[in-house]
Amino acid sequence: MNDVLHFLLTAPAEPPVLDSVDTWWRRHLALSSRFSAPADLALAGGFLADRLGFAFASGYHAAHRCLFPSLPADRPIALCATEPGGAHPGAIETKLTDTGAGPRLSGTKTFVTLGTRAELLLVVASEGQDAEGRNRLRMVAVDAQRPGVRLSALPELPFIPEVPHAELSLEDVAVTAEDVLPGDGYARYLKPFRTVEDCHVQLAMLGWLLQVGRRFGWPDEVREELLALAVMMRGLAQADPAEAATHVALGGGLALTKRAVLERCEPLWASTDALTQERWARDRVLLGVAGKVRAKRLVAARQRLQGA
């Protein structure tokens, strides 16, 4: 931990200009050789981002490094879950079928973050239903250049527009048994990803805020509070994402971070330059994305602990 803390406190606070997602990826990849722990990579990647969008991208990719440590670290990865009916288990209609000549993937994903830049796609697919009629989900790693894979760019979002999104079409895509990751696709991967992603994206945002605070001379006590929140979130990022206790602690951590960002930091944006203020006014919406999902997760975790 000391290495990344020293980096956040002493590295030059003038970030390099990141003029494209390709430039961001090269910078992120260079950092990964120094910071092997995904949480530290998220913090450092956020610190070196010149805007919140690219900080988010570093946090998002660091979450993949945390949940899928066996996958190649030098290839940008995108998780592909959302379909027309959503991303909950019952909505997954993409099929993984054994044809006798090997597994095949067919289906559509409507919203893939970093999809147009991804080289490796992690596709949530159903291999049928169990005896109770529930989807049996698997996670399949698919090269984005494989025949039958088509990624179509979606329009920019009104916030963090630098982060590309895509729609994914899979037309009878041949995969191997080795491409199908071990374990249940929902319990082992899809369900914990939201928790893992929350932790790492928050870390990246805190890293970015520390850089902004140092660059524009925010008060020491504010920067130190942000650093303390980063240490707290780093610990949560290393906790078991399947545990109800982790979700309860994360609920508190997210609330503390949001309060610090929206209350303690709010008056300080006037000290930043016009472009930084403009981007923050546009991108701060990110703090509220998936708020209802997080609230439901927190309620469920409290109930699980009460019934333990």
PDB file of C-alpha atoms in Angstrom:
ATOM      1  CA  MET A   1       0.000   0.000   0.000  1.00  0.00           C
ATOM      2  CA  ASN A   2       2.799   2.433   0.800  1.00  0.00           C
ATOM      3  CA  ASP A   3       3.915   2.541  -2.834  1.00  0.00           C
ATOM      4  CA  VAL A   4       0.557   3.731  -4.138  1.00  0.00           C
ATOM      5  CA  LEU A   5       0.088   6.183  -1.228  1.00  0.00           C
ATOM      6  CA  HIS A   6       3.501   7.694  -1.937  1.00  0.00           C
ATOM      7  CA  PHE A   7       2.578   7.901  -5.621  1.00  0.00           C
ATOM      8  CA  LEU A   8      -0.680   9.737  -4.870  1.00  0.00           C
ATOM      9  CA  LEU A   9       1.094  12.212  -2.594  1.00  0.00           C
ATOM     10  CA  THR A  10       4.263  12.910  -4.593  1.00  0.00           C
ATOM     11  CA  ALA A  11       3.762  12.107  -8.303  1.00  0.00           C
ATOM     12  CA  PRO A  12       3.474  15.174 -10.557  1.00  0.00           C
ATOM     13  CA  ALA A  13      -0.115  16.419 -10.352  1.00  0.00           C
ATOM     14  CA  GLU A  14      -0.294  17.725 -13.920  1.00  0.00           C
ATOM     15  CA  PRO A  15      -1.817  14.798 -15.827  1.00  0.00           C
ATOM     16  CA  PRO A  16      -0.833  13.957 -19.397  1.00  0.00           C
ATOM     17  CA  VAL A  17      -3.397  14.860 -22.031  1.00  0.00           C
ATOM     18  CA  LEU A  18      -5.452  11.784 -22.896  1.00  0.00           C
ATOM     19  CA  ASP A  19      -6.997  12.624 -26.239  1.00  0.00           C
ATOM     20  CA  SER A  20      -8.498   9.213 -27.021  1.00  0.00           C
ATOM     21  CA  VAL A  21      -9.387   5.879 -25.474  1.00  0.00           C
ATOM     22  CA  ASP A  22      -6.299   4.420 -27.176  1.00  0.00           C
ATOM     23  CA  THR A  23      -4.067   6.956 -25.427  1.00  0.00           C
ATOM     24  CA  TRP A  24      -5.775   6.119 -22.133  1.00  0.00           C
ATOM     25  CA  TRP A  25      -5.190   2.400 -22.657  1.00  0.00           C
ATOM     26  CA  ARG A  26      -1.457   2.830 -23.320  1.00  0.00           C
ATOM     27  CA  ARG A  27      -1.102   4.885 -20.141  1.00  0.00           C
ATOM     28  CA  HIS A  28      -3.159   2.387 -18.115  1.00  0.00           C
ATOM     29  CA  LEU A  29      -1.144  -0.547 -19.462  1.00  0.00           C
ATOM     30  CA  ALA A  30       2.138   1.161 -18.559  1.00  0.00           C
ATOM     31  CA  LEU A  31       0.903   1.648 -14.986  1.00  0.00           C
ATOM     32  CA  SER A  32      -0.022  -2.039 -14.655  1.00  0.00           C
ATOM     33  CA  SER A  33       3.656  -3.012 -14.697  1.00  0.00           C
ATOM     34  CA  ARG A  34       4.199  -0.987 -11.506  1.00  0.00           C
ATOM     35  CA  PHE A  35       0.916  -1.556  -9.676  1.00  0.00           C
ATOM     36  CA  SER A  36       0.030  -5.247  -9.780  1.00  0.00           C
ATOM     37  CA  ALA A  37      -2.798  -5.048  -7.218  1.00  0.00           C
ATOM     38  CA  PRO A  38      -6.002  -4.067  -9.077  1.00  0.00           C
ATOM     39  CA  ALA A  39      -7.031  -1.620  -6.338  1.00  0.00           C
ATOM     40  CA  ASP A  40      -3.698   0.195  -6.587  1.00  0.00           C
ATOM     41  CA  LEU A  41      -3.932   0.219 -10.385  1.00  0.00           C
ATOM     42  CA  ALA A  42      -7.382   1.842 -10.123  1.00  0.00           C
ATOM     43  CA  LEU A  43      -6.048   4.556  -7.790  1.00  0.00           C
ATOM     44  CA  ALA A  44      -2.983   5.272  -9.915  1.00  0.00           C
ATOM     45  CA  GLY A  45      -4.972   5.165 -13.151  1.00  0.00           C
ATOM     46  CA  GLY A  46      -7.452   7.639 -11.735  1.00  0.00           C
ATOM     47  CA  PHE A  47      -4.660   9.927 -10.562  1.00  0.00           C
ATOM     48  CA  LEU A  48      -3.109  10.077 -14.039  1.00  0.00           C
ATOM     49  CA  ALA A  49      -6.441  10.680 -15.795  1.00  0.00           C
ATOM     50  CA  ASP A  50      -7.053  14.162 -17.140  1.00  0.00           C
ATOM     51  CA  ARG A  51     -10.836  13.742 -16.721  1.00  0.00           C
ATOM     52  CA  LEU A  52     -13.299  11.580 -14.808  1.00  0.00           C
ATOM     53  CA  GLY A  53     -14.220   9.508 -17.872  1.00  0.00           C
ATOM     54  CA  PHE A  54     -10.743   8.047 -18.249  1.00  0.00           C
ATOM     55  CA  ALA A  55     -10.500   7.573 -14.468  1.00  0.00           C
ATOM     56  CA  PHE A  56     -13.697   5.517 -14.716  1.00  0.00           C
ATOM     57  CA  ALA A  57     -12.166   3.470 -17.536  1.00  0.00           C
ATOM     58  CA  SER A  58      -9.158   2.598 -15.355  1.00  0.00           C
ATOM     59  CA  GLY A  59     -11.409   1.604 -12.461  1.00  0.00           C
ATOM     60  CA  TYR A  60     -13.614  -0.493 -14.732  1.00  0.00           C
ATOM     61  CA  HIS A  61     -10.659  -2.364 -16.201  1.00  0.00           C
ATOM     62  CA  ALA A  62      -9.037  -2.829 -12.792  1.00  0.00           C
ATOM     63  CA  ALA A  63     -12.280  -4.501 -11.662  1.00  0.00           C
ATOM     64  CA  HIS A  64     -11.785  -7.061 -14.426  1.00  0.00           C
ATOM     65  CA  ARG A  65      -8.215  -7.676 -13.267  1.00  0.00           C
ATOM     66  CA  CYS A  66      -9.578  -8.341  -9.775  1.00  0.00           C
ATOM     67  CA  LEU A  67     -12.397 -10.706 -10.752  1.00  0.00           C
ATOM     68  CA  PHE A  68     -10.641 -12.412 -13.684  1.00  0.00           C
ATOM     69  CA  PRO A  69      -6.966 -12.586 -12.640  1.00  0.00           C
ATOM     70  CA  SER A  70      -6.158 -15.475 -14.997  1.00  0.00           C
ATOM     71  CA  LEU A  71      -7.051 -13.523 -18.151  1.00  0.00           C
ATOM     72  CA  PRO A  72      -4.314 -11.665 -20.058  1.00  0.00           C
ATOM     73  CA  ALA A  73      -3.477  -8.349 -18.434  1.00  0.00           C
ATOM     74  CA  ASP A  74      -2.343  -6.715 -21.674  1.00  0.00           C
ATOM     75  CA  ARG A  75      -5.680  -6.873 -23.492  1.00  0.00           C
ATOM     76  CA  PRO A  76      -8.633  -4.519 -22.866  1.00  0.00           C
ATOM     77  CA  ILE A  77     -11.623  -6.516 -21.616  1.00  0.00           C
ATOM     78  CA  ALA A  78     -15.363  -5.817 -21.594  1.00  0.00           C
ATOM     79  CA  LEU A  79     -18.072  -7.629 -19.664  1.00  0.00           C
ATOM     80  CA  CYS A  80     -21.124  -8.306 -21.837  1.00  0.00           C
ATOM     81  CA  ALA A  81     -24.280  -8.938 -19.835  1.00  0.00           C
ATOM     82  CA  THR A  82     -27.060  -6.416 -20.577  1.00  0.00           C
ATOM     83  CA  GLU A  83     -29.745  -7.571 -23.010  1.00  0.00           C
ATOM     84  CA  PRO A  84     -33.068  -6.032 -24.104  1.00  0.00           C
ATOM     85  CA  GLY A  85     -34.672  -7.297 -20.881  1.00  0.00           C
ATOM     86  CA  GLY A  86     -31.815  -6.154 -18.631  1.00  0.00           C
ATOM     87  CA  ALA A  87     -28.870  -7.898 -16.973  1.00  0.00           C
ATOM     88  CA  HIS A  88     -30.620  -9.949 -14.274  1.00  0.00           C
ATOM     89  CA  PRO A  89     -30.279 -13.742 -14.638  1.00  0.00           C
ATOM     90  CA  GLY A  90     -33.753 -14.329 -16.031  1.00  0.00           C
ATOM     91  CA  ALA A  91     -33.213 -11.744 -18.788  1.00  0.00           C
ATOM     92  CA  ILE A  92     -30.238 -13.512 -20.360  1.00  0.00           C
ATOM     93  CA  GLU A  93     -31.280 -15.007 -23.692  1.00  0.00           C
ATOM     94  CA  THR A  94     -27.859 -15.334 -25.311  1.00  0.00           C
ATOM     95  CA  LYS A  95     -27.372 -19.059 -25.841  1.00  0.00           C
ATOM     96  CA  LEU A  96     -24.360 -21.293 -25.322  1.00  0.00           C
ATOM     97  CA  THR A  97     -25.200 -24.464 -27.242  1.00  0.00           C
ATOM     98  CA  ASP A  98     -23.244 -27.689 -27.644  1.00  0.00           C
ATOM     99  CA  THR A  99     -23.683 -28.609 -31.300  1.00  0.00           C
ATOM    100  CA  GLY A 100     -21.627 -31.793 -31.147  1.00  0.00           C
ATOM    101  CA  ALA A 101     -18.871 -30.040 -33.073  1.00  0.00           C
ATOM    102  CA  GLY A 102     -18.100 -27.727 -30.156  1.00  0.00           C
ATOM    103  CA  PRO A 103     -19.893 -24.952 -28.256  1.00  0.00           C
ATOM    104  CA  ARG A 104     -21.549 -22.082 -30.128  1.00  0.00           C
ATOM    105  CA  LEU A 105     -22.669 -18.646 -28.959  1.00  0.00           C
ATOM    106  CA  SER A 106     -25.630 -16.716 -30.347  1.00  0.00           C
ATOM    107  CA  GLY A 107     -27.400 -13.639 -29.030  1.00  0.00           C
ATOM    108  CA  THR A 108     -27.341  -9.875 -28.571  1.00  0.00           C
ATOM    109  CA  LYS A 109     -25.969  -7.605 -25.866  1.00  0.00           C
ATOM    110  CA  THR A 110     -27.375  -4.100 -25.964  1.00  0.00           C
ATOM    111  CA  PHE A 111     -24.843  -2.151 -23.875  1.00  0.00           C
ATOM    112  CA  VAL A 112     -21.162  -3.061 -23.579  1.00  0.00           C
ATOM    113  CA  THR A 113     -18.918  -0.577 -21.785  1.00  0.00           C
ATOM    114  CA  LEU A 114     -15.626  -0.034 -23.664  1.00  0.00           C
ATOM    115  CA  GLY A 115     -17.044  -2.433 -26.233  1.00  0.00           C
ATOM    116  CA  THR A 116     -15.524  -0.823 -29.318  1.00  0.00           C
ATOM    117  CA  ARG A 117     -12.041  -0.882 -27.735  1.00  0.00           C
ATOM    118  CA  ALA A 118     -12.230  -4.336 -26.144  1.00  0.00           C
ATOM    119  CA  GLU A 119     -10.116  -7.143 -27.525  1.00  0.00           C
ATOM    120  CA  LEU A 120     -11.547  -9.810 -25.236  1.00  0.00           C
ATOM    121  CA  LEU A 121     -15.267 -10.083 -24.488  1.00  0.00           C
ATOM    122  CA  LEU A 122     -16.656 -11.792 -21.390  1.00  0.00           C
ATOM    123  CA  VAL A 123     -20.091 -12.943 -22.474  1.00  0.00           C
ATOM    124  CA  VAL A 124     -22.793 -14.086 -20.051  1.00  0.00           C
ATOM    125  CA  ALA A 125     -24.801 -16.846 -21.747  1.00  0.00           C
ATOM    126  CA  SER A 126     -27.454 -19.407 -20.858  1.00  0.00           C
ATOM    127  CA  GLU A 127     -26.889 -23.094 -21.450  1.00  0.00           C
ATOM    128  CA  GLY A 128     -30.528 -23.894 -20.640  1.00  0.00           C
ATOM    129  CA  GLN A 129     -32.689 -24.090 -17.549  1.00  0.00           C
ATOM    130  CA  ASP A 130     -32.411 -26.153 -14.398  1.00  0.00           C
ATOM    131  CA  ALA A 131     -35.150 -28.316 -12.908  1.00  0.00           C
ATOM    132  CA  GLU A 132     -36.729 -25.240 -11.300  1.00  0.00           C
ATOM    133  CA  GLY A 133     -36.847 -23.295 -14.552  1.00  0.00           C
ATOM    134  CA  ARG A 134     -33.957 -20.950 -13.733  1.00  0.00           C
ATOM    135  CA  ASN A 135     -31.324 -19.943 -16.235  1.00  0.00           C
ATOM    136  CA  ARG A 136     -28.053 -21.873 -15.963  1.00  0.00           C
ATOM    137  CA  LEU A 137     -25.520 -19.191 -16.808  1.00  0.00           C
ATOM    138  CA  ARG A 138     -21.912 -19.468 -17.900  1.00  0.00           C
ATOM    139  CA  MET A 139     -19.232 -16.889 -18.617  1.00  0.00           C
ATOM    140  CA  VAL A 140     -17.472 -17.254 -21.949  1.00  0.00           C
ATOM    141  CA  ALA A 141     -14.282 -15.461 -23.034  1.00  0.00           C
ATOM    142  CA  VAL A 142     -14.481 -14.565 -26.721  1.00  0.00           C
ATOM    143  CA  ASP A 143     -11.923 -12.821 -28.914  1.00  0.00           C
ATOM    144  CA  ALA A 144     -13.539  -9.694 -30.345  1.00  0.00           C
ATOM    145  CA  GLN A 145     -12.171 -10.563 -33.813  1.00  0.00           C
ATOM    146  CA  ARG A 146     -13.673 -14.047 -33.942  1.00  0.00           C
ATOM    147  CA  PRO A 147     -15.969 -14.758 -36.924  1.00  0.00           C
ATOM    148  CA  GLY A 148     -19.612 -14.041 -36.087  1.00  0.00           C
ATOM    149  CA  VAL A 149     -18.770 -11.307 -33.542  1.00  0.00           C
ATOM    150  CA  ARG A 150     -20.004  -7.839 -34.491  1.00  0.00           C
ATOM    151  CA  LEU A 151     -19.625  -4.741 -32.311  1.00  0.00           C
ATOM    152  CA  SER A 152     -21.573  -1.622 -33.289  1.00  0.00           C
ATOM    153  CA  ALA A 153     -20.757   1.711 -31.653  1.00  0.00           C
ATOM    154  CA  LEU A 154     -23.545   3.349 -29.671  1.00  0.00           C
ATOM    155  CA  PRO A 155     -24.070   7.142 -29.409  1.00  0.00           C
ATOM    156  CA  GLU A 156     -22.052   8.959 -26.752  1.00  0.00           C
ATOM    157  CA  LEU A 157     -23.584   9.207 -23.311  1.00  0.00           C
ATOM    158  CA  PRO A 158     -24.361  12.722 -21.997  1.00  0.00           C
ATOM    159  CA  PHE A 159     -21.739  12.147 -19.287  1.00  0.00           C
ATOM    160  CA  ILE A 160     -18.215  10.660 -19.524  1.00  0.00           C
ATOM    161  CA  PRO A 161     -18.607  10.699 -23.333  1.00  0.00           C
ATOM    162  CA  GLU A 162     -14.963   9.666 -23.772  1.00  0.00           C
ATOM    163  CA  VAL A 163     -15.852   6.107 -22.702  1.00  0.00           C
ATOM    164  CA  PRO A 164     -17.227   4.233 -25.729  1.00  0.00           C
ATOM    165  CA  HIS A 165     -20.123   1.799 -25.581  1.00  0.00           C
ATOM    166  CA  ALA A 166     -21.301  -0.742 -28.100  1.00  0.00           C
ATOM    167  CA  GLU A 167     -23.988  -3.222 -29.017  1.00  0.00           C
ATOM    168  CA  LEU A 168     -22.774  -6.777 -29.482  1.00  0.00           C
ATOM    169  CA  SER A 169     -24.175  -9.311 -31.929  1.00  0.00           C
ATOM    170  CA  LEU A 170     -23.097 -12.959 -31.736  1.00  0.00           C
ATOM    171  CA  GLU A 171     -24.049 -15.089 -34.722  1.00  0.00           C
ATOM    172  CA  ASP A 172     -23.230 -18.778 -34.245  1.00  0.00           C
ATOM    173  CA  VAL A 173     -19.786 -17.967 -32.847  1.00  0.00           C
ATOM    174  CA  ALA A 174     -17.564 -21.018 -32.415  1.00  0.00           C
ATOM    175  CA  VAL A 175     -15.869 -21.244 -29.003  1.00  0.00           C
ATOM    176  CA  THR A 176     -13.829 -23.930 -27.276  1.00  0.00           C
ATOM    177  CA  ALA A 177     -14.421 -25.681 -23.980  1.00  0.00           C
ATOM    178  CA  GLU A 178     -11.433 -23.737 -22.615  1.00  0.00           C
ATOM    179  CA  ASP A 179     -13.194 -20.452 -23.447  1.00  0.00           C
ATOM    180  CA  VAL A 180     -15.974 -21.319 -21.002  1.00  0.00           C
ATOM    181  CA  LEU A 181     -14.775 -20.116 -17.596  1.00  0.00           C
ATOM    182  CA  PRO A 182     -15.142 -22.512 -14.667  1.00  0.00           C
ATOM    183  CA  GLY A 183     -18.039 -22.137 -12.248  1.00  0.00           C
ATOM    184  CA  ASP A 184     -21.518 -20.664 -12.312  1.00  0.00           C
ATOM    185  CA  GLY A 185     -21.704 -17.620 -14.563  1.00  0.00           C
ATOM    186  CA  TYR A 186     -24.013 -15.740 -12.200  1.00  0.00           C
ATOM    187  CA  ALA A 187     -22.835 -16.644  -8.708  1.00  0.00           C
ATOM    188  CA  ARG A 188     -19.119 -16.600  -9.478  1.00  0.00           C
ATOM    189  CA  TYR A 189     -18.916 -13.715 -11.930  1.00  0.00           C
ATOM    190  CA  LEU A 190     -21.973 -11.627 -12.784  1.00  0.00           C
ATOM    191  CA  LYS A 191     -23.352 -11.161  -9.261  1.00  0.00           C
ATOM    192  CA  PRO A 192     -20.074 -10.085  -7.616  1.00  0.00           C
ATOM    193  CA  PHE A 193     -19.021  -7.887 -10.518  1.00  0.00           C
ATOM    194  CA  ARG A 194     -21.219  -4.966  -9.465  1.00  0.00           C
ATOM    195  CA  THR A 195     -19.570  -4.945  -6.036  1.00  0.00           C
ATOM    196  CA  VAL A 196     -16.069  -5.301  -7.460  1.00  0.00           C
ATOM    197  CA  GLU A 197     -16.762  -2.616 -10.068  1.00  0.00           C
ATOM    198  CA  ASP A 198     -18.165  -0.216  -7.448  1.00  0.00           C
ATOM    199  CA  CYS A 199     -15.030  -0.515  -5.323  1.00  0.00           C
ATOM    200  CA  HIS A 200     -12.576  -0.010  -8.173  1.00  0.00           C
ATOM    201  CA  VAL A 201     -14.454   2.807  -9.888  1.00  0.00           C
ATOM    202  CA  GLN A 202     -14.702   4.626  -6.541  1.00  0.00           C
ATOM    203  CA  LEU A 203     -10.956   4.154  -6.063  1.00  0.00           C
ATOM    204  CA  ALA A 204     -10.251   5.591  -9.508  1.00  0.00           C
ATOM    205  CA  MET A 205     -12.493   8.575  -8.819  1.00  0.00           C
ATOM    206  CA  LEU A 206     -10.748   9.223  -5.496  1.00  0.00           C
ATOM    207  CA  GLY A 207      -7.360   9.001  -7.220  1.00  0.00           C
ATOM    208  CA  TRP A 208      -8.529  11.560  -9.772  1.00  0.00           C
ATOM    209  CA  LEU A 209      -9.899  13.879  -7.067  1.00  0.00           C
ATOM    210  CA  LEU A 210      -6.598  13.707  -5.182  1.00  0.00           C
ATOM    211  CA  GLN A 211      -4.788  14.785  -8.337  1.00  0.00           C
ATOM    212  CA  VAL A 212      -7.257  17.639  -8.906  1.00  0.00           C
ATOM    213  CA  GLY A 213      -6.924  18.668  -5.259  1.00  0.00           C
ATOM    214  CA  ARG A 214      -3.152  18.749  -5.416  1.00  0.00           C
ATOM    215  CA  ARG A 215      -3.095  20.507  -8.791  1.00  0.00           C
ATOM    216  CA  PHE A 216      -5.387  23.324  -7.658  1.00  0.00           C
ATOM    217  CA  GLY A 217      -4.225  23.649  -4.064  1.00  0.00           C
ATOM    218  CA  TRP A 218      -7.237  22.298  -2.186  1.00  0.00           C
ATOM    219  CA  PRO A 219      -6.843  22.413   1.626  1.00  0.00           C
ATOM    220  CA  ASP A 220      -4.640  19.729   3.170  1.00  0.00           C
ATOM    221  CA  GLU A 221      -7.443  18.427   5.367  1.00  0.00           C
ATOM    222  CA  VAL A 222      -9.714  17.817   2.359  1.00  0.00           C
ATOM    223  CA  ARG A 223      -7.011  15.959   0.456  1.00  0.00           C
ATOM    224  CA  GLU A 224      -6.192  13.911   3.541  1.00  0.00           C
ATOM    225  CA  GLU A 225      -9.853  12.965   3.941  1.00  0.00           C
ATOM    226  CA  LEU A 226      -9.910  11.823   0.313  1.00  0.00           C
ATOM    227  CA  LEU A 227      -6.772   9.784   0.923  1.00  0.00           C
ATOM    228  CA  ALA A 228      -8.314   8.171   4.014  1.00  0.00           C
ATOM    229  CA  LEU A 229     -11.420   7.278   1.996  1.00  0.00           C
ATOM    230  CA  ALA A 230      -9.165   5.723  -0.637  1.00  0.00           C
ATOM    231  CA  VAL A 231      -7.475   3.549   2.011  1.00  0.00           C
ATOM    232  CA  MET A 232     -10.902   2.464   3.292  1.00  0.00           C
ATOM    233  CA  MET A 233     -12.166   1.645  -0.215  1.00  0.00           C
ATOM    234  CA  ARG A 234      -8.943  -0.238  -0.979  1.00  0.00           C
ATOM    235  CA  GLY A 235      -9.660  -2.515   1.978  1.00  0.00           C
ATOM    236  CA  LEU A 236     -13.233  -3.085   0.797  1.00  0.00           C
ATOM    237  CA  ALA A 237     -11.965  -3.909  -2.699  1.00  0.00           C
ATOM    238  CA  GLN A 238     -10.022  -6.808  -1.198  1.00  0.00           C
ATOM    239  CA  ALA A 239     -12.938  -8.168   0.853  1.00  0.00           C
ATOM    240  CA  ASP A 240     -15.095 -11.076  -0.331  1.00  0.00           C
ATOM    241  CA  PRO A 241     -17.718  -9.582  -2.695  1.00  0.00           C
ATOM    242  CA  ALA A 242     -20.085 -12.470  -1.932  1.00  0.00           C
ATOM    243  CA  GLU A 243     -20.316 -11.668   1.778  1.00  0.00           C
ATOM    244  CA  ALA A 244     -23.261  -9.674   3.125  1.00  0.00           C
ATOM    245  CA  ALA A 245     -20.923  -7.933   5.580  1.00  0.00           C
ATOM    246  CA  THR A 246     -18.882  -6.604   2.663  1.00  0.00           C
ATOM    247  CA  HIS A 247     -22.012  -5.100   1.100  1.00  0.00           C
ATOM    248  CA  VAL A 248     -23.041  -3.424   4.351  1.00  0.00           C
ATOM    249  CA  ALA A 249     -19.572  -1.930   4.832  1.00  0.00           C
ATOM    250  CA  LEU A 250     -19.502  -0.865   1.191  1.00  0.00           C
ATOM    251  CA  GLY A 251     -22.871   0.837   1.617  1.00  0.00           C
ATOM    252  CA  GLY A 252     -21.385   2.959   4.375  1.00  0.00           C
ATOM    253  CA  GLY A 253     -18.218   3.586   2.372  1.00  0.00           C
ATOM    254  CA  LEU A 254     -20.136   4.758  -0.669  1.00  0.00           C
ATOM    255  CA  ALA A 255     -22.250   7.084   1.473  1.00  0.00           C
ATOM    256  CA  LEU A 256     -19.154   8.598   3.104  1.00  0.00           C
ATOM    257  CA  THR A 257     -17.451   9.078  -0.248  1.00  0.00           C
ATOM    258  CA  LYS A 258     -20.490  10.674  -1.858  1.00  0.00           C
ATOM    259  CA  ARG A 259     -20.886  13.035   1.102  1.00  0.00           C
ATOM    260  CA  ALA A 260     -17.229  14.054   0.931  1.00  0.00           C
ATOM    261  CA  VAL A 261     -17.342  14.624  -2.822  1.00  0.00           C
ATOM    262  CA  LEU A 262     -20.634  16.494  -2.942  1.00  0.00           C
ATOM    263  CA  GLU A 263     -20.279  18.484   0.272  1.00  0.00           C
ATOM    264  CA  ARG A 264     -16.616  18.885   1.240  1.00  0.00           C
ATOM    265  CA  CYS A 265     -15.315  19.270  -2.308  1.00  0.00           C
ATOM    266  CA  GLU A 266     -18.219  21.174  -3.832  1.00  0.00           C
ATOM    267  CA  PRO A 267     -17.096  24.732  -2.915  1.00  0.00           C
ATOM    268  CA  LEU A 268     -13.568  23.954  -4.133  1.00  0.00           C
ATOM    269  CA  TRP A 269     -14.415  23.466  -7.797  1.00  0.00           C
ATOM    270  CA  ALA A 270     -14.426  27.251  -8.173  1.00  0.00           C
ATOM    271  CA  SER A 271     -10.638  27.121  -7.710  1.00  0.00           C
ATOM    272  CA  THR A 272     -10.167  24.866 -10.744  1.00  0.00           C
ATOM    273  CA  ASP A 273      -9.940  25.907 -14.387  1.00  0.00           C
ATOM    274  CA  ALA A 274     -12.976  26.341 -16.614  1.00  0.00           C
ATOM    275  CA  LEU A 275     -12.521  23.046 -18.508  1.00  0.00           C
ATOM    276  CA  THR A 276     -12.235  21.001 -15.303  1.00  0.00           C
ATOM    277  CA  GLN A 277     -15.357  22.686 -13.910  1.00  0.00           C
ATOM    278  CA  GLU A 278     -17.279  22.086 -17.119  1.00  0.00           C
ATOM    279  CA  ARG A 279     -16.374  18.404 -17.230  1.00  0.00           C
ATOM    280  CA  TRP A 280     -17.204  17.913 -13.560  1.00  0.00           C
ATOM    281  CA  ALA A 281     -20.621  19.559 -13.950  1.00  0.00           C
ATOM    282  CA  ARG A 282     -21.293  17.179 -16.836  1.00  0.00           C
ATOM    283  CA  ASP A 283     -19.814  13.988 -15.376  1.00  0.00           C
ATOM    284  CA  ARG A 284     -20.850  14.145 -11.718  1.00  0.00           C
ATOM    285  CA  VAL A 285     -24.011  12.275 -12.775  1.00  0.00           C
ATOM    286  CA  LEU A 286     -21.814   9.172 -12.583  1.00  0.00           C
ATOM    287  CA  LEU A 287     -22.126   9.280  -8.771  1.00  0.00           C
ATOM    288  CA  GLY A 288     -25.811   8.376  -9.005  1.00  0.00           C
ATOM    289  CA  VAL A 289     -25.667   5.686 -11.697  1.00  0.00           C
ATOM    290  CA  ALA A 290     -27.077   2.340 -10.496  1.00  0.00           C
ATOM    291  CA  GLY A 291     -28.121   3.900  -7.185  1.00  0.00           C
ATOM    292  CA  LYS A 292     -31.343   1.857  -7.023  1.00  0.00           C
ATOM    293  CA  VAL A 293     -29.430  -1.384  -7.621  1.00  0.00           C
ATOM    294  CA  ARG A 294     -26.983  -0.537  -4.834  1.00  0.00           C
ATOM    295  CA  ALA A 295     -29.830   0.328  -2.465  1.00  0.00           C
ATOM    296  CA  LYS A 296     -31.526  -3.026  -3.109  1.00  0.00           C
ATOM    297  CA  ARG A 297     -28.213  -4.823  -2.606  1.00  0.00           C
ATOM    298  CA  LEU A 298     -27.699  -3.087   0.729  1.00  0.00           C
ATOM    299  CA  VAL A 299     -31.214  -3.918   1.962  1.00  0.00           C
ATOM    300  CA  ALA A 300     -30.743  -7.571   0.965  1.00  0.00           C
ATOM    301  CA  ALA A 301     -27.378  -7.715   2.762  1.00  0.00           C
ATOM    302  CA  ARG A 302     -28.862  -6.281   5.965  1.00  0.00           C
ATOM    303  CA  GLN A 303     -31.641  -8.851   5.843  1.00  0.00           C
ATOM    304  CA  ARG A 304     -29.197 -11.689   5.330  1.00  0.00           C
ATOM    305  CA  LEU A 305     -27.193 -10.607   8.357  1.00  0.00           C
ATOM    306  CA  GLN A 306     -30.317 -10.251  10.496  1.00  0.00           C
ATOM    307  CA  GLY A 307     -31.338 -13.793   9.589  1.00  0.00           C
ATOM    308  CA  ALA A 308     -27.903 -15.259  10.223  1.00  0.00           C
TER     309      ALA A 308
END
